[in-house]
Coordinates of C-alpha atoms and ligand atoms in Angstrom, one line a residue:
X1 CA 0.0 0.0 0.0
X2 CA 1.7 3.6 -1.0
X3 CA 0.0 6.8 0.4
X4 CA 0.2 10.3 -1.8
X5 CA 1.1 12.7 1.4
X6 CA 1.4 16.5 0.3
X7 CA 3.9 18.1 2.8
X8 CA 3.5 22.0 3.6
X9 CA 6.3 22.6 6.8
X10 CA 5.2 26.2 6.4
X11 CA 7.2 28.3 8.7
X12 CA 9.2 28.8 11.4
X13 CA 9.9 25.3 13.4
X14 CA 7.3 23.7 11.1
X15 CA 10.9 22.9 9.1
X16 CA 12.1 21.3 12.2
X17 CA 9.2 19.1 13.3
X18 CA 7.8 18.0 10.0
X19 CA 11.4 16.1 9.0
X20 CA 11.5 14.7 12.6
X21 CA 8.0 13.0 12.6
X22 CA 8.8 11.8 8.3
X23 CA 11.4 9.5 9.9
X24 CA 8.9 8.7 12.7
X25 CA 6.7 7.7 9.9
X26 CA 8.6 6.0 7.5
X27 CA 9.7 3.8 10.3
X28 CA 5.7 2.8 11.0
X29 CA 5.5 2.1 7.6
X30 CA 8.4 -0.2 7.1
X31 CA 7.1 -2.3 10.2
X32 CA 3.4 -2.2 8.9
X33 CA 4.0 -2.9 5.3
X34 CA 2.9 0.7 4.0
X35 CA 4.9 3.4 1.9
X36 CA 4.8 6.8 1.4
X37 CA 5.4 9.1 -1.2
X38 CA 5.9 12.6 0.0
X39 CA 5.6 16.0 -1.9
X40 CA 7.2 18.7 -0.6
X41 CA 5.3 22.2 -1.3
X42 CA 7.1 25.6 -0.5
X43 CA 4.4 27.3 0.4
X44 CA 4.2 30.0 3.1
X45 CA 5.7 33.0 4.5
X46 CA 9.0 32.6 1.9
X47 CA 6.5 32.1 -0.9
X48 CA 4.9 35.5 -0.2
X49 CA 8.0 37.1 0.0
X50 CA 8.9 35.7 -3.6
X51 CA 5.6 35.8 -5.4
X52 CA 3.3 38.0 -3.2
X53 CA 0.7 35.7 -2.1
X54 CA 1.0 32.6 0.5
X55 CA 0.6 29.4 -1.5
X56 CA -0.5 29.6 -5.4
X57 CA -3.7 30.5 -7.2
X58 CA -3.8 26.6 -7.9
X59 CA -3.0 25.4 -4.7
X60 CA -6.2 23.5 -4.0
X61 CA -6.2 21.9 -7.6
X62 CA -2.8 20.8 -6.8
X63 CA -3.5 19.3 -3.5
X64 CA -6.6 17.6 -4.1
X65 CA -5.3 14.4 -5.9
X66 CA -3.1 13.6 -2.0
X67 CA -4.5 11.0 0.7
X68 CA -3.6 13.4 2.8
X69 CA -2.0 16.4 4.2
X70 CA 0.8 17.2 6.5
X71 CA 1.2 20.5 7.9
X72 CA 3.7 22.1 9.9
X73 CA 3.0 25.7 11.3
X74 CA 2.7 29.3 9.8
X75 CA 3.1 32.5 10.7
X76 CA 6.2 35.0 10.7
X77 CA 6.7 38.2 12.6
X78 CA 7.7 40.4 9.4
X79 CA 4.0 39.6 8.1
X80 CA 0.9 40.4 10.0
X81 CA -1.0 37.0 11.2
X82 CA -3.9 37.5 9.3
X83 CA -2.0 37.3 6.2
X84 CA -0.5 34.6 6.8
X85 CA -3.3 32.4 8.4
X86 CA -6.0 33.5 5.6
X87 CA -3.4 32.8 2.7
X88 CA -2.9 29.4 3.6
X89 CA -4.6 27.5 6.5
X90 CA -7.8 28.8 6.4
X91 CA -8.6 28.6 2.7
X92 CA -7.6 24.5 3.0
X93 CA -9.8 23.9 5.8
X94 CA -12.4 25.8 4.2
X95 CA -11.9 24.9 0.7
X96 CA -11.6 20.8 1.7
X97 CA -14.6 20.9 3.9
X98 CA -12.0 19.8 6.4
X99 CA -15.2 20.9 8.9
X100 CA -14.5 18.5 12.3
X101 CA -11.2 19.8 13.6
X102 CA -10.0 17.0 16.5
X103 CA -8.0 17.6 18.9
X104 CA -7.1 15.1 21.9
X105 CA -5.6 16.5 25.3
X106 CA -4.2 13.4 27.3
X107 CA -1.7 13.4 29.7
X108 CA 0.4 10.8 29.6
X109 CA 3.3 9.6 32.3
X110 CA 6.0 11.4 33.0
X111 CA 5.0 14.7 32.0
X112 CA 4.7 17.5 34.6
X113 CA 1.0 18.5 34.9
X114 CA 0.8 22.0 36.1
X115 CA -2.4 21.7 38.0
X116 CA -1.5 20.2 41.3
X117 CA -2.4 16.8 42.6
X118 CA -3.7 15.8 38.8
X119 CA -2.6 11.9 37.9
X120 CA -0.9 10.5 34.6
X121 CA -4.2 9.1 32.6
X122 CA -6.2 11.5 34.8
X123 CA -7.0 13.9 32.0
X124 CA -8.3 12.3 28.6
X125 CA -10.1 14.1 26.3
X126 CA -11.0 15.5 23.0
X127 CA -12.2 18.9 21.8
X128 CA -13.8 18.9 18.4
X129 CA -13.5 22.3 16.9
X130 CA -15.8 23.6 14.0
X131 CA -13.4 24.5 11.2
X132 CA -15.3 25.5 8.9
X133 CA -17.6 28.7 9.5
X134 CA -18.5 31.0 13.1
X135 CA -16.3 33.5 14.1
X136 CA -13.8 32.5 11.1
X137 CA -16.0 33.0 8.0
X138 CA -14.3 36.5 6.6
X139 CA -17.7 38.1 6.6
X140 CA -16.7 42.1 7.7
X141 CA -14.9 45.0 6.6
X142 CA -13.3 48.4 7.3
X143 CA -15.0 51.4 6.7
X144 CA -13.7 55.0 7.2
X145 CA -9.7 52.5 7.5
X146 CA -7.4 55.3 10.0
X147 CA -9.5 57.7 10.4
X148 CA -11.1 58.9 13.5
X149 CA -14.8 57.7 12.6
X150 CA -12.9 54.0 11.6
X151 CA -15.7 51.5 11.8
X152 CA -14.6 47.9 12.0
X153 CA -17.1 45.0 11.5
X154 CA -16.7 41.2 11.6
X155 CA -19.7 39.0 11.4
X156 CA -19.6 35.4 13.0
X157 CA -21.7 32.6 10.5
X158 CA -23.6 29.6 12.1
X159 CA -25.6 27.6 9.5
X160 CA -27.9 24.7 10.5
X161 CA -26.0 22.3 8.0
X162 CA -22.2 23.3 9.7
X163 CA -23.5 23.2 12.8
X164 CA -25.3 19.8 12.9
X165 CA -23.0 18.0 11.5
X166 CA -19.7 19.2 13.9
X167 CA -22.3 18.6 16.9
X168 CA -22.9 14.9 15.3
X169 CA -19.7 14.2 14.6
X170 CA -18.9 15.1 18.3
X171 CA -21.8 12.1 19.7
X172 CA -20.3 9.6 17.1
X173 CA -16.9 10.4 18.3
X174 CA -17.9 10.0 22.4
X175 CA -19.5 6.4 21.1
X176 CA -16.4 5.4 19.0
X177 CA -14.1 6.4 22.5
X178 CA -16.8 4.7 24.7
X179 CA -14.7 6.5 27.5
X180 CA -17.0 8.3 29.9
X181 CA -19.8 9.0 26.9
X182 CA -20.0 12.2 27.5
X183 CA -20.4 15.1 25.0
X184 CA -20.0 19.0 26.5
X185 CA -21.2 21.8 24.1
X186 CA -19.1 25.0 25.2
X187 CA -20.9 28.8 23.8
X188 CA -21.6 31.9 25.2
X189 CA -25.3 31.9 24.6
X190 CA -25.9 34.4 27.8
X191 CA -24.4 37.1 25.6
X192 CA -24.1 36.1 21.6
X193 CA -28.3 34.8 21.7
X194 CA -28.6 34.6 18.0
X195 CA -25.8 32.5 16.8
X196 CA -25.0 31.1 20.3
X197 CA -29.0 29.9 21.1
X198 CA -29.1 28.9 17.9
X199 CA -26.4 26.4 18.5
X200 CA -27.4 25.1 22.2
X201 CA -30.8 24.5 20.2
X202 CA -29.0 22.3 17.4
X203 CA -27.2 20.3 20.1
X204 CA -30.3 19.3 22.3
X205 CA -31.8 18.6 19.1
X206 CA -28.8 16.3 17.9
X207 CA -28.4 15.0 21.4
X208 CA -31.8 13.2 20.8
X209 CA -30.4 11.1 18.0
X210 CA -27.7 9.7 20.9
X211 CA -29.7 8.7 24.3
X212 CA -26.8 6.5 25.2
X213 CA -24.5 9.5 25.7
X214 CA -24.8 12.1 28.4
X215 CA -24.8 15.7 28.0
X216 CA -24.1 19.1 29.3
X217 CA -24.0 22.5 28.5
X218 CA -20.9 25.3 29.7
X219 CA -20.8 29.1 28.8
X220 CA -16.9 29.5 27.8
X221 CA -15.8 31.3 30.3
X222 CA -17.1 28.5 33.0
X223 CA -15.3 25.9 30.6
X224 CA -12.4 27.2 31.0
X225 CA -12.4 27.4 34.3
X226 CA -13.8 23.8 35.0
X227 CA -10.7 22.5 32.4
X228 CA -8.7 24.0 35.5
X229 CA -10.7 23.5 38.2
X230 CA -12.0 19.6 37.1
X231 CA -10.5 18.5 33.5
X232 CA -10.6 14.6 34.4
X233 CA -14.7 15.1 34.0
X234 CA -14.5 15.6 30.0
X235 CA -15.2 13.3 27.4
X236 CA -15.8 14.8 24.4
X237 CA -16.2 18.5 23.8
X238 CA -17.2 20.5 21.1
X239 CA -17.4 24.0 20.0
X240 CA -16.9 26.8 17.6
X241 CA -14.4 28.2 15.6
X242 CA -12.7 30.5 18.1
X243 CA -13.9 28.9 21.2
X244 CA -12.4 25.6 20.3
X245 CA -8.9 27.2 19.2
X246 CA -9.0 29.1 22.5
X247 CA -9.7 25.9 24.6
X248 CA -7.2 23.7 22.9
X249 CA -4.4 25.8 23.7
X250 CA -6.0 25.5 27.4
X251 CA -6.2 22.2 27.4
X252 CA -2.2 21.7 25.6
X253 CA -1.3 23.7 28.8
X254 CA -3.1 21.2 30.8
X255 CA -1.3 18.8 29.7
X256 CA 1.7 19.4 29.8
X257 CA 2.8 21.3 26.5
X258 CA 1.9 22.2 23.2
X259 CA 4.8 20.6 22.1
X260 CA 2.6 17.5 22.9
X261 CA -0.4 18.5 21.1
X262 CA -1.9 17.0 17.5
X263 CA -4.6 18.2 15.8
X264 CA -6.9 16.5 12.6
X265 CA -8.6 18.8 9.9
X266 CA -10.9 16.4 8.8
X267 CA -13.2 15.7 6.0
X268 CA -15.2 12.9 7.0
X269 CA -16.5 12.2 3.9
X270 CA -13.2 12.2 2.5
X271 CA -14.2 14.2 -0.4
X272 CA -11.5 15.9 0.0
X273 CA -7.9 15.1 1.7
X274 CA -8.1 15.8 5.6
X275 CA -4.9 17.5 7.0
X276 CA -2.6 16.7 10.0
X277 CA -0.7 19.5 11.9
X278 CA 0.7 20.2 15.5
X279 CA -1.7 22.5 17.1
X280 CA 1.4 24.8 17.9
X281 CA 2.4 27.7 15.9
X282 CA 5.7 28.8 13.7
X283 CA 7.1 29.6 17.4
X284 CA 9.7 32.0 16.3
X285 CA 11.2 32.5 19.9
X286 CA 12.8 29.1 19.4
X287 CA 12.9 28.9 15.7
X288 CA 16.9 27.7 14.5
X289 CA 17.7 26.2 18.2
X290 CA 16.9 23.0 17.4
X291 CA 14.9 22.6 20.5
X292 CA 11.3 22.2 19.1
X293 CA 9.6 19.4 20.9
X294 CA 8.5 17.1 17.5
X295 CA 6.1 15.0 19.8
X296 CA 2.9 17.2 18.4
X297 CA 4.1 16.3 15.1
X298 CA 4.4 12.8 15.4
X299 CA 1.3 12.3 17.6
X300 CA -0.9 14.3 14.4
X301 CA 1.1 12.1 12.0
X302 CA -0.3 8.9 13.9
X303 CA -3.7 10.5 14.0
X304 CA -3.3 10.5 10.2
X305 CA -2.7 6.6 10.1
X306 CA -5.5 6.5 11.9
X307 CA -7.1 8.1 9.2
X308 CA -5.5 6.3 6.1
X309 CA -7.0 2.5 8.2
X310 CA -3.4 2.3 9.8
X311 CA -4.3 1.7 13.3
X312 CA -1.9 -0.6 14.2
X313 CA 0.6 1.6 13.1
X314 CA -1.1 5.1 14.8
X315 CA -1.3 2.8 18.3
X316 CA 2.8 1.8 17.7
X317 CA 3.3 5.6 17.3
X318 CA 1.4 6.7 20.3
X319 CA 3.3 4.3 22.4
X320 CA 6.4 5.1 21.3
X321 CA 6.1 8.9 22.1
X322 CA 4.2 7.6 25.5
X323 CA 7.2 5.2 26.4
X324 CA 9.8 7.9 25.8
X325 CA 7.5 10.8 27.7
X326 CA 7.3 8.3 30.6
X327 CA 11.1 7.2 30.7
X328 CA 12.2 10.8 30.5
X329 CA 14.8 9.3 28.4
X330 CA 14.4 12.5 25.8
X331 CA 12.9 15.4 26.7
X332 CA 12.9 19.1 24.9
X333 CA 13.0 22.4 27.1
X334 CA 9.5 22.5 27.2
X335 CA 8.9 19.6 29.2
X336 CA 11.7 20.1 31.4
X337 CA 14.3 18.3 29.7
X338 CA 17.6 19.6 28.0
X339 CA 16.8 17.3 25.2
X340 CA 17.0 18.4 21.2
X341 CA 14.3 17.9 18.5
X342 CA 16.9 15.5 17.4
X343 CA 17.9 13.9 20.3
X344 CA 13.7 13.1 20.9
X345 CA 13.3 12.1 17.5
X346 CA 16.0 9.4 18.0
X347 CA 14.4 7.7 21.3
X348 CA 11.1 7.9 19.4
X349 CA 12.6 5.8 16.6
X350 CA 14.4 3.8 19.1
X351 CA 11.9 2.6 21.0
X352 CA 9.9 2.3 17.9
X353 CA 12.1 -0.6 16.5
X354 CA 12.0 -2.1 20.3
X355 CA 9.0 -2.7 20.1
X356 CA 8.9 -4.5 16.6
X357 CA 11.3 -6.2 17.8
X358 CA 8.9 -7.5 20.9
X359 CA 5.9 -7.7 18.0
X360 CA 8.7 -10.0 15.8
X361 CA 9.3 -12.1 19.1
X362 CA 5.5 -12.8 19.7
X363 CA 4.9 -14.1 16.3
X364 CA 7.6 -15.9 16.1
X365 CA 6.7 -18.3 18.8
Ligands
NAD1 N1 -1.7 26.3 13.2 C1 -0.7 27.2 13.0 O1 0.1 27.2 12.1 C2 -0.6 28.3 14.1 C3 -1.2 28.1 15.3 C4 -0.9 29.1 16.3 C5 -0.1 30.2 16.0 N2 0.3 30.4 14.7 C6 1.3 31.4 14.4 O2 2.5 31.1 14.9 C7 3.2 32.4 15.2 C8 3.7 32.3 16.7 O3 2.5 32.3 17.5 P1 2.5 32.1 19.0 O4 3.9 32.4 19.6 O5 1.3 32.7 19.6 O6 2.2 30.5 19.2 P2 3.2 29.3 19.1 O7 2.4 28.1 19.2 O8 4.1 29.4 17.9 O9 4.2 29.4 20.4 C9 3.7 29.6 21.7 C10 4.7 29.2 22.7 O10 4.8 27.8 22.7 C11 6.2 27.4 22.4 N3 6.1 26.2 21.5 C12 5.2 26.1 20.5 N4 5.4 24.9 19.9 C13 6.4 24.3 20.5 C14 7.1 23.1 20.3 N5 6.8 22.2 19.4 N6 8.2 22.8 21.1 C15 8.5 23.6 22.1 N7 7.9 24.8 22.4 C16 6.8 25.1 21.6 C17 6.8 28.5 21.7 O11 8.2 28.5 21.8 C18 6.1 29.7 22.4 O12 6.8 30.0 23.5 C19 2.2 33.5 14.9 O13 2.6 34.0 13.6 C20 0.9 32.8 14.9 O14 0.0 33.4 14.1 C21 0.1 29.4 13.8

């Protein structure tokens, strides 16, 4: 089996993480009897700075033929963020209907959790961010731009088809986990009663389509203090646009790091290829040190095995990263360590061939 993967590292430390999980990769695929063939695309903040725009007028035509996607990061201080995330994120998500954005927060042994008294294997959840529409949808303007009368207007877009079918996607998802079957719809309906009431209507209405799983309701501002105050009581949670973004940096810091945190862009209908990414940014205060934690990276290229019907492979992954986490053999400044992106990819890899080595062991006898 050969997968078609179209590579975009981006910016910034996406050129250090995106190599690092490729080996992690390649190395599943030899022990699970897969290949890759990877295509590397230049697009980002270099490309603007070459040919004025992000990523080229084609760039969806050209991508559509891949399996799949594997992002790194963008962003870069010489270029205003809006720029940069509109010119090349944004219009991929949008324009592949990638609409169910996942992203699991789980905090595995032998990281440092920085809410006190909170147990390895204590927190496990998974937020599922609409990706598609809300506060994201590019609906505004400037009128009046620099002058003293400026008027600045940004509209927030919540259809009934978008919404549904992120708030079903989040009940099939706490069924597939059958973890604590538990789905927790986050808004601020108290203040934003259009768009936010319109949503807490869809999800009681959806909710009825999934009597086995329980429910519950939090404005966002009490969601993030119960991911605080009580974060080993999630399940499943799901929310908008910007309200899911927001939390899932939360919930990285929860657990640990975002240098530990994957995300999925996906199009469940696979009409179009799903993308994989780190949740993380371009992180230009670390950029060239060679101390990016590549764990994210991996973790989202295991969640995109998962994906392709690789889940032996995604599971030797996981373990892997969770084996070296809980050894401490290899960890990057961010957890603690004094460890390199290189250093971390190695245990990875070594521990990755360990264990097919134990796998070869079992079958042989
Ligand atoms: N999906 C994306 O590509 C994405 C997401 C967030 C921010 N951004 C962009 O990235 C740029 C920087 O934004 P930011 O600083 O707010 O967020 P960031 O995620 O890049 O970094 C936040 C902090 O976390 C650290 N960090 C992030 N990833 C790490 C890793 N793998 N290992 C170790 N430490 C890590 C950084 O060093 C920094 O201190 C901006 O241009 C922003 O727009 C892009």
């Amino acid at each position: 089996m050969m997968y078609r993967v179209a590579v975009i590292p981006g910016d910034g430390i996406g050129h250090e993480v995106i190599p690092a999980a490729i080996r992690v990769l390649e190395a599943a695929g030899q022990r699970g009897g897969f290949q890759f063939e990877w295509e590397y695309l230049p697009w980002g903040s270099e490309h603007y700075f070459e040919h004025g725009r992000m990523m080229p007028a084609d760039a969806l035509d050209r991508l559509r033929p891949f399996d799949v996607i594997f992002f790194g990061a963008v962003g870069d201080p010489r270029i205003q963020d809006n720029v940069t995330l509109n010119g090349l994120l944004l219009p991929i998500r949008r324009g592949f209907d990638q609409y169910a954005c996942v992203r699991p927060a789980v905090l595995y042994p032998g990281v440092r959790c920085p809410l006190a008294g909170r147990q390895p294997g204590e927190i496990d959840f998974t937020v599922v961010r609409e990706n598609t529409e809300g506060e994201y949808a590019q609906i505004g303007g400037l009128l009046y731009p620099d002058g003293p009368h400026e008027v600045a207007m940004q509209a927030a877009m919540f259809t009934r088809h978008g919404t549904e079918r992120v708030i079903r996607f989040a009940f099939d998802l706490a069924r597939r986990r059958n973890a604590k079957r538990l789905v927790t719809s986050v808004t601020k309906s108290n203040a934003q009663g259009f768009s936010m009431g319109f949503w807490d209507r869809v999800f009681t209405e959806v909710a009825r389509e999934f009597p086995d799983i329980r429910t519950e309701s939090l404005l966002v501002d009490a969601a993030c203090m119960d991911l605080v105050r009580r974060p080993q009581d999630f399940d499943v949670i799901v929310a908008s646009n910007l309200f899911g973004d927001i939390l899932t940096d939360l919930s990285a810091a929860i657990t640990g790091s975002l240098g530990l945190a994957p995300s999925a862009n996906l199009n469940p209908t696979r009409t179009f290829p799903s993308m994989f990414e780190p949740v993380h940014g371009s992180a230009p205060d670390i950029v060239g040190r060679g101390i990016a934690n590549p764990m994210a990276t991996m973790l989202a290229g295991a969640m995109m095995l998962d994906f392709l019907e690789q889940p032996t492979a995604a599971q030797a992954i996981e373990s892997a990263v969770r084996h070296v986490l809980a050894s401490q053999s290899a960890l990057t400044p961010d957890l603690g360590g004094t460890g390199t992106t290189e250093t971390v990819t190695a245990a990875v890899l070594d521990q990755l061939n360990k264990d097919q080595k134990v796998y070869a062991g079992k079958g042989a006898k």
